[in-house]
PDB file of C-alpha atoms in Angstrom:
ATOM      1  CA  UNK A   1      70.661  83.600  90.591  1.00 60.00           C
ATOM      2  CA  UNK A   2      70.389  85.346  93.959  1.00 71.00           C
ATOM      3  CA  UNK A   3      70.790  89.070  93.391  1.00 77.00           C
ATOM      4  CA  UNK A   4      73.471  90.478  95.685  1.00 85.00           C
ATOM      5  CA  UNK A   5      74.830  87.064  96.680  1.00 93.00           C
ATOM      6  CA  UNK A   6      77.008  85.949  93.746  1.00 95.00           C
ATOM      7  CA  UNK A   7      80.526  84.589  93.354  1.00 96.00           C
ATOM      8  CA  UNK A   8      82.139  84.569  89.926  1.00 96.00           C
ATOM      9  CA  UNK A   9      85.396  83.093  88.660  1.00 95.00           C
ATOM     10  CA  UNK A  10      88.187  85.400  87.591  1.00 95.00           C
ATOM     11  CA  UNK A  11      88.633  84.717  83.886  1.00 93.00           C
ATOM     12  CA  UNK A  12      91.915  86.591  83.382  1.00 94.00           C
ATOM     13  CA  UNK A  13      94.504  88.419  85.418  1.00 97.00           C
ATOM     14  CA  UNK A  14      97.599  90.515  84.875  1.00 97.00           C
ATOM     15  CA  UNK A  15     100.815  88.532  84.502  1.00 94.00           C
ATOM     16  CA  UNK A  16     102.993  88.311  87.629  1.00 95.00           C
ATOM     17  CA  UNK A  17     106.123  89.258  85.696  1.00 96.00           C
ATOM     18  CA  UNK A  18     104.391  92.388  84.422  1.00 96.00           C
ATOM     19  CA  UNK A  19     103.218  93.235  87.929  1.00 97.00           C
ATOM     20  CA  UNK A  20     106.820  93.023  89.121  1.00 97.00           C
ATOM     21  CA  UNK A  21     107.916  95.493  86.440  1.00 97.00           C
ATOM     22  CA  UNK A  22     105.210  97.937  87.534  1.00 97.00           C
ATOM     23  CA  UNK A  23     106.327  97.535  91.157  1.00 97.00           C
ATOM     24  CA  UNK A  24     109.657  99.128  90.220  1.00 97.00           C
ATOM     25  CA  UNK A  25     107.928 102.332  89.064  1.00 97.00           C
ATOM     26  CA  UNK A  26     106.461 105.212  91.098  1.00 96.00           C
ATOM     27  CA  UNK A  27     102.671 105.226  91.019  1.00 97.00           C
ATOM     28  CA  UNK A  28     102.835 108.906  90.046  1.00 96.00           C
ATOM     29  CA  UNK A  29     104.697 108.099  86.830  1.00 96.00           C
ATOM     30  CA  UNK A  30     102.270 105.343  85.902  1.00 97.00           C
ATOM     31  CA  UNK A  31      99.403 107.737  86.626  1.00 96.00           C
ATOM     32  CA  UNK A  32     100.982 110.387  84.396  1.00 96.00           C
ATOM     33  CA  UNK A  33     101.253 107.774  81.637  1.00 96.00           C
ATOM     34  CA  UNK A  34      97.489 107.235  81.981  1.00 96.00           C
ATOM     35  CA  UNK A  35      96.880 110.968  81.343  1.00 94.00           C
ATOM     36  CA  UNK A  36      96.170 111.533  85.076  1.00 93.00           C
ATOM     37  CA  UNK A  37      92.590 110.433  84.548  1.00 92.00           C
ATOM     38  CA  UNK A  38      92.455 107.554  87.051  1.00 91.00           C
ATOM     39  CA  UNK A  39      92.526 107.734  90.850  1.00 90.00           C
ATOM     40  CA  UNK A  40      90.862 106.140  93.858  1.00 88.00           C
ATOM     41  CA  UNK A  41      90.546 109.413  95.745  1.00 87.00           C
ATOM     42  CA  UNK A  42      92.449 110.831  98.678  1.00 89.00           C
ATOM     43  CA  UNK A  43      90.579 108.876 101.362  1.00 91.00           C
ATOM     44  CA  UNK A  44      92.434 105.650 100.644  1.00 96.00           C
ATOM     45  CA  UNK A  45      95.682 105.916 102.572  1.00 95.00           C
ATOM     46  CA  UNK A  46      98.422 103.386 103.365  1.00 96.00           C
ATOM     47  CA  UNK A  47      98.222 101.589 106.699  1.00 97.00           C
ATOM     48  CA  UNK A  48     101.343  99.512 106.215  1.00 95.00           C
ATOM     49  CA  UNK A  49     105.038  99.941 106.888  1.00 91.00           C
ATOM     50  CA  UNK A  50     106.793 102.870 105.225  1.00 91.00           C
ATOM     51  CA  UNK A  51     108.310 102.049 101.846  1.00 91.00           C
ATOM     52  CA  UNK A  52     105.924  99.198 101.064  1.00 94.00           C
ATOM     53  CA  UNK A  53     104.958  98.842  97.385  1.00 96.00           C
ATOM     54  CA  UNK A  54     101.837  96.907  96.427  1.00 97.00           C
ATOM     55  CA  UNK A  55     101.509  95.361  92.973  1.00 98.00           C
ATOM     56  CA  UNK A  56      99.274  92.441  92.035  1.00 98.00           C
ATOM     57  CA  UNK A  57      96.154  91.167  90.326  1.00 98.00           C
ATOM     58  CA  UNK A  58      92.792  92.173  91.768  1.00 98.00           C
ATOM     59  CA  UNK A  59      90.152  89.984  93.320  1.00 98.00           C
ATOM     60  CA  UNK A  60      87.160  92.282  93.714  1.00 98.00           C
ATOM     61  CA  UNK A  61      84.556  92.216  96.477  1.00 98.00           C
ATOM     62  CA  UNK A  62      81.422  94.326  96.699  1.00 98.00           C
ATOM     63  CA  UNK A  63      79.816  94.146 100.102  1.00 97.00           C
ATOM     64  CA  UNK A  64      77.326  96.034 102.189  1.00 96.00           C
ATOM     65  CA  UNK A  65      78.969  98.516 104.578  1.00 96.00           C
ATOM     66  CA  UNK A  66      80.446  96.896 107.678  1.00 96.00           C
ATOM     67  CA  UNK A  67      80.047  93.282 106.529  1.00 97.00           C
ATOM     68  CA  UNK A  68      82.970  90.987 105.688  1.00 97.00           C
ATOM     69  CA  UNK A  69      81.412  87.596 104.914  1.00 98.00           C
ATOM     70  CA  UNK A  70      82.386  87.794 101.239  1.00 98.00           C
ATOM     71  CA  UNK A  71      85.824  89.144 102.137  1.00 98.00           C
ATOM     72  CA  UNK A  72      86.447  85.920 104.063  1.00 98.00           C
ATOM     73  CA  UNK A  73      85.455  83.950 100.978  1.00 98.00           C
ATOM     74  CA  UNK A  74      87.721  86.054  98.785  1.00 98.00           C
ATOM     75  CA  UNK A  75      90.663  85.211 101.042  1.00 98.00           C
ATOM     76  CA  UNK A  76      89.867  81.526 100.640  1.00 97.00           C
ATOM     77  CA  UNK A  77      89.773  81.958  96.844  1.00 97.00           C
ATOM     78  CA  UNK A  78      92.925  84.077  96.578  1.00 97.00           C
ATOM     79  CA  UNK A  79      96.108  83.049  94.808  1.00 97.00           C
ATOM     80  CA  UNK A  80      99.629  84.073  95.771  1.00 97.00           C
ATOM     81  CA  UNK A  81     100.340  87.675  94.795  1.00 97.00           C
ATOM     82  CA  UNK A  82      96.701  88.751  94.601  1.00 98.00           C
ATOM     83  CA  UNK A  83      95.333  92.042  95.918  1.00 98.00           C
ATOM     84  CA  UNK A  84      91.837  91.894  97.406  1.00 98.00           C
ATOM     85  CA  UNK A  85      89.890  95.056  96.563  1.00 98.00           C
ATOM     86  CA  UNK A  86      86.813  95.625  98.731  1.00 98.00           C
ATOM     87  CA  UNK A  87      84.145  98.184  97.939  1.00 98.00           C
ATOM     88  CA  UNK A  88      82.290  98.618 101.213  1.00 97.00           C
ATOM     89  CA  UNK A  89      80.751 101.921 100.208  1.00 96.00           C
ATOM     90  CA  UNK A  90      83.381 104.001 102.000  1.00 96.00           C
ATOM     91  CA  UNK A  91      81.478 103.683 105.278  1.00 96.00           C
ATOM     92  CA  UNK A  92      83.620 103.961 108.430  1.00 97.00           C
ATOM     93  CA  UNK A  93      81.078 102.884 111.049  1.00 97.00           C
ATOM     94  CA  UNK A  94      82.300  99.284 111.288  1.00 98.00           C
ATOM     95  CA  UNK A  95      85.631  97.808 110.289  1.00 98.00           C
ATOM     96  CA  UNK A  96      85.805  95.367 107.410  1.00 98.00           C
ATOM     97  CA  UNK A  97      88.813  93.471 108.748  1.00 98.00           C
ATOM     98  CA  UNK A  98      91.587  93.312 111.307  1.00 97.00           C
ATOM     99  CA  UNK A  99      94.713  91.356 112.145  1.00 97.00           C
ATOM    100  CA  UNK A 100      93.192  87.846 112.151  1.00 97.00           C
ATOM    101  CA  UNK A 101      92.037  88.161 108.538  1.00 98.00           C
ATOM    102  CA  UNK A 102      95.425  89.604 107.597  1.00 98.00           C
ATOM    103  CA  UNK A 103      97.174  86.549 109.015  1.00 98.00           C
ATOM    104  CA  UNK A 104      94.805  84.270 107.104  1.00 98.00           C
ATOM    105  CA  UNK A 105      95.563  86.174 103.911  1.00 98.00           C
ATOM    106  CA  UNK A 106      99.301  86.018 104.467  1.00 97.00           C
ATOM    107  CA  UNK A 107      99.124  82.239 104.719  1.00 97.00           C
ATOM    108  CA  UNK A 108      97.604  82.276 101.204  1.00 96.00           C
ATOM    109  CA  UNK A 109     100.330  84.595  99.906  1.00 97.00           C
ATOM    110  CA  UNK A 110      97.991  87.562  99.400  1.00 98.00           C
ATOM    111  CA  UNK A 111     100.008  90.682  98.599  1.00 98.00           C
ATOM    112  CA  UNK A 112      97.586  93.120 100.175  1.00 98.00           C
ATOM    113  CA  UNK A 113      94.190  94.766 100.447  1.00 98.00           C
ATOM    114  CA  UNK A 114      92.446  97.889  99.230  1.00 98.00           C
ATOM    115  CA  UNK A 115      89.476  98.591 101.513  1.00 98.00           C
ATOM    116  CA  UNK A 116      86.944 101.279 100.616  1.00 98.00           C
ATOM    117  CA  UNK A 117      85.850 101.216 104.229  1.00 98.00           C
ATOM    118  CA  UNK A 118      87.465 100.939 107.650  1.00 98.00           C
ATOM    119  CA  UNK A 119      89.936  98.548 109.250  1.00 98.00           C
ATOM    120  CA  UNK A 120      90.945  97.893 112.857  1.00 98.00           C
ATOM    121  CA  UNK A 121      94.086  96.563 114.592  1.00 98.00           C
ATOM    122  CA  UNK A 122      96.010  99.175 112.649  1.00 97.00           C
ATOM    123  CA  UNK A 123      99.291  98.726 114.554  1.00 97.00           C
ATOM    124  CA  UNK A 124      99.241  94.966 114.099  1.00 97.00           C
ATOM    125  CA  UNK A 125      98.455  95.307 110.407  1.00 97.00           C
ATOM    126  CA  UNK A 126     101.340  97.721 109.962  1.00 96.00           C
ATOM    127  CA  UNK A 127     103.705  95.329 111.721  1.00 96.00           C
ATOM    128  CA  UNK A 128     102.494  92.337 109.689  1.00 96.00           C
ATOM    129  CA  UNK A 129     104.207  93.567 106.529  1.00 95.00           C
ATOM    130  CA  UNK A 130     101.160  93.137 104.299  1.00 97.00           C
ATOM    131  CA  UNK A 131     100.068  95.923 101.957  1.00 97.00           C
ATOM    132  CA  UNK A 132      96.986  97.741 103.244  1.00 98.00           C
ATOM    133  CA  UNK A 133      95.070 100.749 101.948  1.00 98.00           C
ATOM    134  CA  UNK A 134      91.868 101.810 103.681  1.00 98.00           C
ATOM    135  CA  UNK A 135      89.594 104.803 104.075  1.00 97.00           C
ATOM    136  CA  UNK A 136      89.871 104.889 107.867  1.00 97.00           C
ATOM    137  CA  UNK A 137      90.135 103.073 111.188  1.00 98.00           C
ATOM    138  CA  UNK A 138      87.558 102.142 113.818  1.00 98.00           C
ATOM    139  CA  UNK A 139      87.561  99.721 116.731  1.00 98.00           C
ATOM    140  CA  UNK A 140      83.996  98.608 115.965  1.00 97.00           C
ATOM    141  CA  UNK A 141      83.998  95.144 114.450  1.00 96.00           C
ATOM    142  CA  UNK A 142      82.307  93.789 111.305  1.00 97.00           C
ATOM    143  CA  UNK A 143      79.194  91.697 110.691  1.00 97.00           C
ATOM    144  CA  UNK A 144      79.186  88.433 108.772  1.00 96.00           C
ATOM    145  CA  UNK A 145      75.755  88.257 107.173  1.00 94.00           C
ATOM    146  CA  UNK A 146      76.196  89.497 103.601  1.00 92.00           C
ATOM    147  CA  UNK A 147      75.051  90.268 101.022  1.00 96.00           C
ATOM    148  CA  UNK A 148      78.032  90.640  98.781  1.00 97.00           C
ATOM    149  CA  UNK A 149      79.586  89.703  95.451  1.00 98.00           C
ATOM    150  CA  UNK A 150      83.000  88.483  94.372  1.00 98.00           C
ATOM    151  CA  UNK A 151      84.718  89.216  91.053  1.00 98.00           C
ATOM    152  CA  UNK A 152      82.380  91.907  89.811  1.00 97.00           C
ATOM    153  CA  UNK A 153      83.269  95.395  88.634  1.00 97.00           C
ATOM    154  CA  UNK A 154      83.629  97.862  91.506  1.00 97.00           C
ATOM    155  CA  UNK A 155      84.192 101.591  91.539  1.00 96.00           C
ATOM    156  CA  UNK A 156      86.094 103.553  94.173  1.00 96.00           C
ATOM    157  CA  UNK A 157      85.695 107.301  93.784  1.00 93.00           C
ATOM    158  CA  UNK A 158      85.290 106.794  90.045  1.00 93.00           C
ATOM    159  CA  UNK A 159      88.197 104.379  89.630  1.00 96.00           C
ATOM    160  CA  UNK A 160      86.754 101.214  88.102  1.00 97.00           C
ATOM    161  CA  UNK A 161      88.411  97.943  89.092  1.00 98.00           C
ATOM    162  CA  UNK A 162      87.673  94.690  87.293  1.00 98.00           C
ATOM    163  CA  UNK A 163      88.796  91.237  88.416  1.00 98.00           C
ATOM    164  CA  UNK A 164      92.340  90.587  87.251  1.00 98.00           C
ATOM    165  CA  UNK A 165      93.289  94.247  86.800  1.00 98.00           C
ATOM    166  CA  UNK A 166      96.641  95.392  88.150  1.00 98.00           C
ATOM    167  CA  UNK A 167      96.510  97.159  91.502  1.00 98.00           C
ATOM    168  CA  UNK A 168      99.550  99.351  92.137  1.00 98.00           C
ATOM    169  CA  UNK A 169     100.156 101.289  95.334  1.00 97.00           C
ATOM    170  CA  UNK A 170     102.912 103.259  97.042  1.00 96.00           C
ATOM    171  CA  UNK A 171     103.069 106.191  99.469  1.00 95.00           C
ATOM    172  CA  UNK A 172     101.184 108.411  97.001  1.00 95.00           C
ATOM    173  CA  UNK A 173      98.129 106.143  96.857  1.00 95.00           C
ATOM    174  CA  UNK A 174      96.503 103.409  94.810  1.00 97.00           C
ATOM    175  CA  UNK A 175      96.066 103.066  91.046  1.00 97.00           C
ATOM    176  CA  UNK A 176      94.257 100.493  88.914  1.00 98.00           C
ATOM    177  CA  UNK A 177      95.718  99.551  85.535  1.00 98.00           C
ATOM    178  CA  UNK A 178      93.225  97.651  83.365  1.00 97.00           C
ATOM    179  CA  UNK A 179      94.511  94.170  82.615  1.00 97.00           C
ATOM    180  CA  UNK A 180      94.138  94.578  78.865  1.00 96.00           C
ATOM    181  CA  UNK A 181      96.114  97.856  78.888  1.00 96.00           C
ATOM    182  CA  UNK A 182      98.964  96.814  81.156  1.00 96.00           C
ATOM    183  CA  UNK A 183     101.275  95.451  78.448  1.00 95.00           C
ATOM    184  CA  UNK A 184     101.203  98.661  76.431  1.00 94.00           C
ATOM    185  CA  UNK A 185     101.272 100.953  79.425  1.00 96.00           C
ATOM    186  CA  UNK A 186     104.406  99.481  80.997  1.00 97.00           C
ATOM    187  CA  UNK A 187     106.475 100.718  78.031  1.00 96.00           C
ATOM    188  CA  UNK A 188     105.125 104.252  78.409  1.00 96.00           C
ATOM    189  CA  UNK A 189     105.605 104.252  82.182  1.00 96.00           C
ATOM    190  CA  UNK A 190     109.170 102.952  81.995  1.00 97.00           C
ATOM    191  CA  UNK A 191     109.999 105.633  79.420  1.00 96.00           C
ATOM    192  CA  UNK A 192     108.475 108.264  81.710  1.00 95.00           C
ATOM    193  CA  UNK A 193     110.610 107.004  84.589  1.00 95.00           C
ATOM    194  CA  UNK A 194     113.766 107.044  82.464  1.00 96.00           C
ATOM    195  CA  UNK A 195     113.074 110.641  81.396  1.00 95.00           C
ATOM    196  CA  UNK A 196     112.553 111.673  85.014  1.00 94.00           C
ATOM    197  CA  UNK A 197     115.811 110.058  86.103  1.00 95.00           C
ATOM    198  CA  UNK A 198     117.595 111.953  83.323  1.00 95.00           C
ATOM    199  CA  UNK A 199     115.995 115.249  84.386  1.00 95.00           C
ATOM    200  CA  UNK A 200     116.995 114.767  88.020  1.00 96.00           C
ATOM    201  CA  UNK A 201     120.569 114.077  86.933  1.00 97.00           C
ATOM    202  CA  UNK A 202     120.549 117.331  84.927  1.00 96.00           C
ATOM    203  CA  UNK A 203     119.266 119.221  87.979  1.00 96.00           C
ATOM    204  CA  UNK A 204     122.079 117.783  90.087  1.00 96.00           C
ATOM    205  CA  UNK A 205     124.837 118.685  87.588  1.00 97.00           C
ATOM    206  CA  UNK A 206     123.416 122.139  86.762  1.00 95.00           C
ATOM    207  CA  UNK A 207     122.668 121.442  83.085  1.00 96.00           C
ATOM    208  CA  UNK A 208     118.867 121.443  83.329  1.00 94.00           C
ATOM    209  CA  UNK A 209     117.091 123.646  80.760  1.00 94.00           C
ATOM    210  CA  UNK A 210     114.438 125.824  82.432  1.00 95.00           C
ATOM    211  CA  UNK A 211     113.662 127.982  79.394  1.00 96.00           C
ATOM    212  CA  UNK A 212     110.286 126.286  78.962  1.00 95.00           C
ATOM    213  CA  UNK A 213     108.917 128.192  81.972  1.00 96.00           C
ATOM    214  CA  UNK A 214     109.397 131.619  80.394  1.00 95.00           C
ATOM    215  CA  UNK A 215     108.293 130.295  77.006  1.00 96.00           C
ATOM    216  CA  UNK A 216     104.962 129.143  78.428  1.00 97.00           C
ATOM    217  CA  UNK A 217     104.470 132.354  80.393  1.00 96.00           C
ATOM    218  CA  UNK A 218     105.166 134.467  77.315  1.00 96.00           C
ATOM    219  CA  UNK A 219     102.776 132.362  75.242  1.00 96.00           C
ATOM    220  CA  UNK A 220     100.086 133.120  77.806  1.00 96.00           C
ATOM    221  CA  UNK A 221     100.755 136.850  77.760  1.00 96.00           C
ATOM    222  CA  UNK A 222     102.240 137.230  81.230  1.00 96.00           C
ATOM    223  CA  UNK A 223     102.861 140.798  82.392  1.00 95.00           C
ATOM    224  CA  UNK A 224     105.755 141.698  84.674  1.00 95.00           C
ATOM    225  CA  UNK A 225     104.703 144.595  86.933  1.00 95.00           C
ATOM    226  CA  UNK A 226     106.864 146.952  88.938  1.00 88.00           C
TER     227      UNK A 226
END
C-alpha cells in the first residue's frame, strides 16, 4: 500500500429517505439534539444561493493543501445525492476547485461540496445551484499531483466525518451526523423542531410562559440593585 495515495470503497452510507427528512430541519435544531458538541467551525461558510439546504451522504477526501487530483477522482466515484467533503488543511493559498469541477459534479448528481480550503469562480458556483461550503476564495488555481486519500476519516475543526455520514448544511453552517446515529437522532431533532414551532406560536398569540427566566436567576442568587 502506498501511504498517502489510497482509495477505499464506501462500505455504508446514510439512507436517502433519512437525508430528506433531515433536510426539512434547521441545522441548529439538529445540533441542539446532538448536545451542541459537534461543529465544523466558523470558517466554513456557504458560497451558494440563499436558502439552499444541503443534505446527503459523505464521500471524504484528504488531500495536501492546494491539490485536487483526488477530488477529481471522488467526483468520478460519486453517486447521486452525495456530498464530497474535502479536508485540504484549511489552507487558502490555492483553490481546490472552481466552476468546471462543479459542472462535472452536477452531471453526476452530486448534491454539494464541503471544502476545508479555498474555491474560485465564486459567482459561477453560486449561480450553478450546487451546495458549496468553503473556508475562503482565491483566484489562484490548484495543482494535480497528489498525494491524497478517498473515503478515510477526516476532521474539520474537530468535527470528524467518516464516509457515508450525513452532511447537513444551511445558512448557519455545516454539521456531520454519524451514519450509525442518524436513525435515532432524527426522532429527537423532529421533536425539537415541533417544540420550537409550538413555542413560536405561543409567542405570537401572547401565551408564552417566561417565568423560567426569573426562576433561573433566583436559583443563581441574582441581586437587583437600585
